[in-house]
Short mmCIF file of C-alpha atoms in Angstrom, two decimals:
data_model
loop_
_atom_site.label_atom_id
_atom_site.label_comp_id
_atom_site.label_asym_id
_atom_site.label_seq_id
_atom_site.Cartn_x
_atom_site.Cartn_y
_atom_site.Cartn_z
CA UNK V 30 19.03 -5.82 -42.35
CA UNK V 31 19.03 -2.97 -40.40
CA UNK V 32 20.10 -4.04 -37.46
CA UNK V 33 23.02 -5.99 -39.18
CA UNK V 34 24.46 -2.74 -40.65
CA UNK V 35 24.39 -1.22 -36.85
CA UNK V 36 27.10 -4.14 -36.29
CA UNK V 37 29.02 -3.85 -39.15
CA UNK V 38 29.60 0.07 -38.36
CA UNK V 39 30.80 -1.14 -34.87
CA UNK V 40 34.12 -3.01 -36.65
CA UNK V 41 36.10 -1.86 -38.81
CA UNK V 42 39.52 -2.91 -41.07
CA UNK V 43 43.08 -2.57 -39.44
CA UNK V 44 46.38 -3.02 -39.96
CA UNK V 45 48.35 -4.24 -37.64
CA UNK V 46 51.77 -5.03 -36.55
CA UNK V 47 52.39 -8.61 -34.98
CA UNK V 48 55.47 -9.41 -34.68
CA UNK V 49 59.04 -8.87 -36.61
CA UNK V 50 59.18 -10.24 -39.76
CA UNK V 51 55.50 -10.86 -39.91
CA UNK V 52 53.78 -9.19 -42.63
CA UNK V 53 50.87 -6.58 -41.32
CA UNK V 54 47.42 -8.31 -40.37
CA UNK V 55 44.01 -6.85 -41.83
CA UNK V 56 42.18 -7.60 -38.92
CA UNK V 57 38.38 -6.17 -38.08
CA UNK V 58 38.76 -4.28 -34.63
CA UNK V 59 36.65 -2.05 -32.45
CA UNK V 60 35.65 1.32 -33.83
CA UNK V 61 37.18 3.61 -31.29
CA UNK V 62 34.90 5.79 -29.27
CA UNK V 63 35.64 9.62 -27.53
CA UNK V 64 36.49 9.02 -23.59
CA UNK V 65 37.01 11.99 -21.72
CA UNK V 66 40.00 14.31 -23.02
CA UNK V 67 39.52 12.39 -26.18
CA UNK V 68 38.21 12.50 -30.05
CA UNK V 69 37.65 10.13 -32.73
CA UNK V 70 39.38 11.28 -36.06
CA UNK V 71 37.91 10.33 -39.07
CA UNK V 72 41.57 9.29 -40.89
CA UNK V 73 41.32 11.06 -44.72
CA UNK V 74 45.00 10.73 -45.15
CA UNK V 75 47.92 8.13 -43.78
CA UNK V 76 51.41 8.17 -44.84
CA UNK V 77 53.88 5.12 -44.55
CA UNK V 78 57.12 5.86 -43.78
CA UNK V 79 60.79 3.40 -44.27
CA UNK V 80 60.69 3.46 -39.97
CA UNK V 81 57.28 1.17 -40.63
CA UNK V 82 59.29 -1.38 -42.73
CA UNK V 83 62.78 -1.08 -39.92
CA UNK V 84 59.05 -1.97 -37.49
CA UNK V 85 58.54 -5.07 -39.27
CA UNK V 86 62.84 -6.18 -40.01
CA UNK V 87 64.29 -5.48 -36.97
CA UNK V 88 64.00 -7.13 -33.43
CA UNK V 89 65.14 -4.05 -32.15
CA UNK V 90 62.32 -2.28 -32.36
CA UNK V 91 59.87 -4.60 -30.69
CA UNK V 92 60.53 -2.44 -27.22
CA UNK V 93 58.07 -0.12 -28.27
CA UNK V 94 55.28 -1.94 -28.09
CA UNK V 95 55.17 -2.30 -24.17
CA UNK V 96 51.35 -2.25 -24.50
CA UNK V 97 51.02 -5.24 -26.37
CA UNK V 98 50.09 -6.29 -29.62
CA UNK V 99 48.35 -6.34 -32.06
CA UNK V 100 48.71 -3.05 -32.93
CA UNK V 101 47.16 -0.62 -35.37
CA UNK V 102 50.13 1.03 -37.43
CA UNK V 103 50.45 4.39 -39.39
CA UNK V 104 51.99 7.31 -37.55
CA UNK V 105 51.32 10.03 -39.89
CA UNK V 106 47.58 11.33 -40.21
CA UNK V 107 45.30 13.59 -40.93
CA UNK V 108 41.61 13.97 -41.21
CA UNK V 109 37.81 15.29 -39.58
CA UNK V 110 37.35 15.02 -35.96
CA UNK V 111 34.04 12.84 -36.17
CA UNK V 112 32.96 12.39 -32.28
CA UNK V 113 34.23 15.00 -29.16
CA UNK V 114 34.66 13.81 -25.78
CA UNK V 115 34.19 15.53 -22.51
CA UNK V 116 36.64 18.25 -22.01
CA UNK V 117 37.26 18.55 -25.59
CA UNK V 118 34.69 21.64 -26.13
CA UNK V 119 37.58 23.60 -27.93
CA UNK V 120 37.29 20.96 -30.67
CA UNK V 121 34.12 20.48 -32.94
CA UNK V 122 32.76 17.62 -34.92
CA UNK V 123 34.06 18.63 -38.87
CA UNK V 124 37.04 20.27 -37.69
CA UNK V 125 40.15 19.55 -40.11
CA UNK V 126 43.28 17.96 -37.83
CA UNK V 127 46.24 17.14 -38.42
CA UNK V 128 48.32 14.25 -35.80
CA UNK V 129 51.92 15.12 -34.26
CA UNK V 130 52.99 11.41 -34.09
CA UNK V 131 54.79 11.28 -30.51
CA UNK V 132 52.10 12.30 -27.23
CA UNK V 133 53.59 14.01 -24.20
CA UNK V 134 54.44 10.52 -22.25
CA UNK V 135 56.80 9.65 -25.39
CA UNK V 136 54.59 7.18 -26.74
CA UNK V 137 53.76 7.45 -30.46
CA UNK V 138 51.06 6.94 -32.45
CA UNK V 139 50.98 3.33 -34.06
CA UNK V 140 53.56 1.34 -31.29
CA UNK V 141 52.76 1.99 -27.72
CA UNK V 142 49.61 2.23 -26.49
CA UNK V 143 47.91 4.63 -29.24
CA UNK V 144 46.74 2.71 -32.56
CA UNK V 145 48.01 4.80 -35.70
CA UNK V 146 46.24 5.76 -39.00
CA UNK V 147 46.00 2.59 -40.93
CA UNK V 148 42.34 2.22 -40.04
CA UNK V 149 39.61 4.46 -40.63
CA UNK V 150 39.35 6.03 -37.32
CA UNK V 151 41.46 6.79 -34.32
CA UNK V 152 42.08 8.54 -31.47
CA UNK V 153 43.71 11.94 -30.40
CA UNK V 154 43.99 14.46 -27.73
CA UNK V 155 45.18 17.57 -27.03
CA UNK V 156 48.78 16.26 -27.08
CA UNK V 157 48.66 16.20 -30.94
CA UNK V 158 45.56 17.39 -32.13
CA UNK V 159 47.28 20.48 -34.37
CA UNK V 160 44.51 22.42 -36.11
CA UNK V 161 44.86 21.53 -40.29
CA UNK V 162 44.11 24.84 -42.13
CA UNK V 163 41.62 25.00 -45.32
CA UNK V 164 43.89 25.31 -47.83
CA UNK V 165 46.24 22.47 -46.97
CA UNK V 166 45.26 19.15 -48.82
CA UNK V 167 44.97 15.72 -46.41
CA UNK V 168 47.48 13.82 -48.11
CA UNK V 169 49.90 16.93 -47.19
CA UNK V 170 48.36 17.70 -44.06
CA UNK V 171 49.62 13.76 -43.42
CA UNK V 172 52.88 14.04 -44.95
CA UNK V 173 53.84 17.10 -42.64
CA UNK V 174 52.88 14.87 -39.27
CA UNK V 175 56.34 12.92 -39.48
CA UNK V 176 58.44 13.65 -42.66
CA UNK V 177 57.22 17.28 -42.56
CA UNK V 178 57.42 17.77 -38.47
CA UNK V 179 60.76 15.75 -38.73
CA UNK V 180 62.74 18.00 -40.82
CA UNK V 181 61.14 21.57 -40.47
CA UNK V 182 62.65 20.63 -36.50
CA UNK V 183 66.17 19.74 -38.03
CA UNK V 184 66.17 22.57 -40.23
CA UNK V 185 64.47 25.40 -38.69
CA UNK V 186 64.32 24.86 -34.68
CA UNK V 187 67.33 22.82 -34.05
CA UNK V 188 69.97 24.33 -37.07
CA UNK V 189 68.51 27.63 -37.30
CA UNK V 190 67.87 28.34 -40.79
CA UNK V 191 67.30 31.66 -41.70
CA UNK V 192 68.04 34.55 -44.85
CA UNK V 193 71.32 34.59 -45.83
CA UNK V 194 72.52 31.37 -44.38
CA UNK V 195 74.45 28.91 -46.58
CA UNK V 196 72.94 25.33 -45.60
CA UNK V 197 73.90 21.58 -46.91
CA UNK V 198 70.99 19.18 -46.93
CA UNK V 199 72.14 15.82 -47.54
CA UNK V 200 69.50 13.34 -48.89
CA UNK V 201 66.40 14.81 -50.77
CA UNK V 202 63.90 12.15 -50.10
CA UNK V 203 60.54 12.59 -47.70
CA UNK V 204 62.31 14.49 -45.26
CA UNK V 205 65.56 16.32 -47.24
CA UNK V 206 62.87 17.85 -49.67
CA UNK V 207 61.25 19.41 -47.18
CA UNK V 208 63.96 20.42 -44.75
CA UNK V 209 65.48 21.99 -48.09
CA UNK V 210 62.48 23.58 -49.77
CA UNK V 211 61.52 25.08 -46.17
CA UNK V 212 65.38 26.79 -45.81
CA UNK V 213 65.10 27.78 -49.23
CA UNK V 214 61.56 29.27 -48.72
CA UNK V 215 62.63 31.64 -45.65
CA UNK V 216 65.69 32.91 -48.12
CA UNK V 217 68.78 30.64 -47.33
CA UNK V 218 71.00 29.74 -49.93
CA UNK V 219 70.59 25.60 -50.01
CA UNK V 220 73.07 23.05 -51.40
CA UNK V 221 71.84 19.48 -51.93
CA UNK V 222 73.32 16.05 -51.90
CA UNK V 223 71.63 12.83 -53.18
CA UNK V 224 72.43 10.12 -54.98
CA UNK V 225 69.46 9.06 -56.57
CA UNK V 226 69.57 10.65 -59.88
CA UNK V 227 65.86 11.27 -60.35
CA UNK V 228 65.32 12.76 -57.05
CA UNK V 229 68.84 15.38 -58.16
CA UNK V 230 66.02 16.51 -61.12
CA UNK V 231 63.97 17.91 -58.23
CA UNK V 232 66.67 20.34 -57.52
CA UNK V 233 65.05 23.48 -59.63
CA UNK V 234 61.29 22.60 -57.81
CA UNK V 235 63.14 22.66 -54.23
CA UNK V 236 65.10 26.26 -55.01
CA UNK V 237 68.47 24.26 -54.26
CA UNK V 238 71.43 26.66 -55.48
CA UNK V 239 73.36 23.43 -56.40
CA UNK V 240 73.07 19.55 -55.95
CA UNK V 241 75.93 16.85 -56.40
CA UNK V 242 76.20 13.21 -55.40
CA UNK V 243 77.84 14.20 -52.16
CA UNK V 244 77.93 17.50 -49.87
CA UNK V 245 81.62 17.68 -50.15
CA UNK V 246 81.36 18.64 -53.38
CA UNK V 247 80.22 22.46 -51.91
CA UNK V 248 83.18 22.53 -49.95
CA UNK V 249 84.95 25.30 -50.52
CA UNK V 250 81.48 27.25 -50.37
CA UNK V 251 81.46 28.00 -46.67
CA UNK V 252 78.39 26.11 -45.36
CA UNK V 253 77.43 27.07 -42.20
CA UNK V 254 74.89 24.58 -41.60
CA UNK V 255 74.51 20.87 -42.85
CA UNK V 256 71.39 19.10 -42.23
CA UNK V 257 71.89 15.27 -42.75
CA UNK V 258 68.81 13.47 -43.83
CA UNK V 259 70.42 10.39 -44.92
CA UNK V 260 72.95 9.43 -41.95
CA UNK V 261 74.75 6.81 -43.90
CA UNK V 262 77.78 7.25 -41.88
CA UNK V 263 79.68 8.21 -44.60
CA UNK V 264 77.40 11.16 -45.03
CA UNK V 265 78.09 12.21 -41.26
CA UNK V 266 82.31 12.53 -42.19
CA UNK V 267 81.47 14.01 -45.72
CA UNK V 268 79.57 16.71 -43.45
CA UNK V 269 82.09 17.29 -40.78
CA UNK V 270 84.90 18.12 -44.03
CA UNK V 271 82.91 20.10 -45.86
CA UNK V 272 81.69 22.69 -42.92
CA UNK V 273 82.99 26.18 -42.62
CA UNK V 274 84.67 28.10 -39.39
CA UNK V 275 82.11 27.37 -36.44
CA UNK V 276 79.41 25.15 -38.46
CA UNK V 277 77.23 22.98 -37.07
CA UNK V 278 75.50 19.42 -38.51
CA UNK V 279 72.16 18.28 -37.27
CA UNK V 280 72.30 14.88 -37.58
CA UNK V 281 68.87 13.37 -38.59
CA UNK V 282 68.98 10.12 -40.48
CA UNK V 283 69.23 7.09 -39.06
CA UNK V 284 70.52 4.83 -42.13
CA UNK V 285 73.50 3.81 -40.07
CA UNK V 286 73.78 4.03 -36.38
CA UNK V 287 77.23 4.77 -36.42
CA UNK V 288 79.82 6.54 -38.24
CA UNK V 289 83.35 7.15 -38.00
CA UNK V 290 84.77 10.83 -38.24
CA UNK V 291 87.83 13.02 -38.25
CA UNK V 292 88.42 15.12 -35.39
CA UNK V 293 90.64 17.36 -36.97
CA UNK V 294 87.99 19.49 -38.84
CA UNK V 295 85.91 19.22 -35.16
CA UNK V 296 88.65 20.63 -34.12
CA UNK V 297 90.23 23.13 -35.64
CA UNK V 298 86.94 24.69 -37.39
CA UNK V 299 85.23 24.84 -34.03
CA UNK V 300 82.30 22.64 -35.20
CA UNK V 301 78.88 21.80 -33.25
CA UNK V 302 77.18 18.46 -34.37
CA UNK V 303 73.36 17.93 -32.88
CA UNK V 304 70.92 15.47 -32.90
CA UNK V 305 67.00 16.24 -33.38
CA UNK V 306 64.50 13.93 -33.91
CA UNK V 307 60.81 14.24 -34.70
CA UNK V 308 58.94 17.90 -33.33
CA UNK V 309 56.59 19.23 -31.50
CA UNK V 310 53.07 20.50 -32.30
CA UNK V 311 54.50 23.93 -33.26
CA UNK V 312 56.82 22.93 -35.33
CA UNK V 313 53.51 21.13 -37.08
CA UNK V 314 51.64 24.17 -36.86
CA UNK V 315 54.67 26.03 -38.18
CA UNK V 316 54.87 24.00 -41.55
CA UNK V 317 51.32 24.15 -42.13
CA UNK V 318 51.78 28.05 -42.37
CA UNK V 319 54.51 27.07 -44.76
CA UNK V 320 51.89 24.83 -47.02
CA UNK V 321 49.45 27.68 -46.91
CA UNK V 322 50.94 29.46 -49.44
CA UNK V 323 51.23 26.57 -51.69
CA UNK V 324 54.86 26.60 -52.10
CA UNK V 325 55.95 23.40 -50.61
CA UNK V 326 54.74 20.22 -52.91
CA UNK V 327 56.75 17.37 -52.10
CA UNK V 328 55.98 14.88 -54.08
CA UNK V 329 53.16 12.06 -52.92
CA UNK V 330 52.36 8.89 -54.42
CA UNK V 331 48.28 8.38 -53.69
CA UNK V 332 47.64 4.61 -52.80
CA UNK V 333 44.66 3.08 -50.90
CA UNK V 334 44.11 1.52 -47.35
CA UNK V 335 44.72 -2.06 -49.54
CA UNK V 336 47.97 -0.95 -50.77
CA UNK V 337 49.81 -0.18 -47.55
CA UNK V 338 51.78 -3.80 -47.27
CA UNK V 339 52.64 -3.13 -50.86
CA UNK V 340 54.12 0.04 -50.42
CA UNK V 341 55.83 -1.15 -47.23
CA UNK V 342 57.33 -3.70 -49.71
CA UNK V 343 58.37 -0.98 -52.32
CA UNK V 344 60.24 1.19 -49.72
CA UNK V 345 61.92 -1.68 -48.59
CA UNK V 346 63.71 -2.23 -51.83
CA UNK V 347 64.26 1.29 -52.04
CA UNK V 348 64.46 4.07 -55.13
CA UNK V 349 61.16 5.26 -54.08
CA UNK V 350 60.66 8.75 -55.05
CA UNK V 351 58.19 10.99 -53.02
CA UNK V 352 56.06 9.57 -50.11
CA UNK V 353 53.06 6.91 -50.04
CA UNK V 354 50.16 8.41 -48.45
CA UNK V 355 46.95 6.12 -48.31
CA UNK V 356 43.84 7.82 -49.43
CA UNK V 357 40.23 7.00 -47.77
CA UNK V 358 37.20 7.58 -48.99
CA UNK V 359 34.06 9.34 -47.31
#
């Protein structure tokens, strides 16, 4: 008996991503164990996001997985460092971590050669180990890895968001409520667009100073900074009319891949338009501070480690409000 439990503990349940259009895989793989530079992270918290269902759908993104497959999903984690390798003395065994999702060689967690968080353990190193502080939950502590990191870097390192500023958020889903509620939090006066009528009733929660079905809407308010969540192509135009005298738009979403635009408004309002994807470890560390003070709540829908095709499934079909974060126990 005994020595039958000793094998089980060296195997444990994975999902994993074979192929596009092939559901996820529970399959029983290797516990992973601390080489040098390295810990194992006990996973408390994993959150699926709508990129792990354009994973599955779309050929295109099959070139991230150079290393081969299968592959472990889940790019957004938190948890307990559980084992320390050598050169890792700066960590401890119990320490609370949070994962930034992309390491420094522009692989990411959960598609090139680093399994993700849909398993009970995984690995990390100093690339995106980002210290999770006491009073900030797991299941947040997850949530801020990708949607968190994703749009705190839109909103606050790439547009600039600061007191005083007027600033357009357009979509108020996983990332929009957080790239709003953070500009709201540091004292900017936020405008939100959305189309989902439940998510609009989250307006008074996120501080928004208005919300309509699109940001044109606040047009003749003199935004000076649009942050588009959505990038529905249509969203990208709506943005570019509805800026004021030297605005800029930091173009986020990735709903659409292209859009088509007026160059008059470029033009003649002097506009900027940026790109910004994902973050780095500050920006992680940075939105942490913000959950310290218990202000930013998105909202979370708690499933299990079973659950995560299911919810892969619900995002696909779309209307989801707030973010599926698996929950595991121990």
């Amino acid at each position: 008996m005994h020595h039958k439990r000793i094998t089980e503990r060296l195997n444990m349940k994975a999902w994993q991503f074979v192929g596009t259009d092939k559901p996820l895989e529970l399959n029983d793989v290797a516990e992973p164990k601390a080489g040098p530079g390295q810990v194992v992270v006990d996973v408390k918290a994993s959150g699926v996001c709508h990129s792990d269902v354009t994973t599955i759908d779309d050929p295109g993104w099959m070139a991230l997985f150079q290393h081969g497959l299968p592959r472990t999903m889940g790019h957004e984690s938190a948890g307990v460092i559980s084992e320390v390798g050598e050169g890792m003395d700066h960590w401890k065994v119990g320490d609370r971590v949070g994962l930034a999702p992309v390491m420094s060689d522009g692989d990411a967690l959960g598609y090139g050669k680093w399994d993700g968080g849909f398993a009970p353990r995984m690995l990390a190193t100093d690339d995106n180990l980002v210290a999770l502080p006491d009073e900030v939950a797991f299941d947040l502590g997850a949530m801020a890895t990708d949607a968190g990191l994703t749009s705190y870097h839109a909103m606050m390192a790439v547009g600039g968001a600061k007191k005083g500023m007027k600033v357009g958020v357009i979509g108020l889903g996983g990332l929009g409520y957080i790239g709003a509620r953070a500009a709201a939090l540091v004292g900017a006066e936020v405008y939100g667009a959305e189309i989902n009528p439940e998510t609009q009733k989250l307006a008074d929660e996120i501080g928004l100073a208005g919300v309509a079905d699109s940001i044109d809407a606040f047009k003749d308010l003199g935004l000076d900074l649009i942050v588009d969540y959505a990038g529905f192509g249509t969203t990208t135009s709506a943005a570019i009319e509805t800026l004021a005298e030297f605005g800029t738009l930091v173009q986020v979403g990735m709903g659409r891949l292209e859009s088509t635009i007026n160059t008059y408004p470029l033009i003649v309002n002097q506009l900027s338009i940026k790109g910004s994807k994902s973050g780095t470890k500050e920006d992680l560390a940075g939105i942490y501070e913000l959950m310290r003070s218990g202000q930013l709540n998105p909202p979370i829908n708690h499933i299990t480690h079973a659950d995560i095709p299911e919810a892969i499934d619900k995002l696909r079909v779309g209307g989801v409000v707030g973010r599926f974060i698996a929950m595991y126990e121990g």
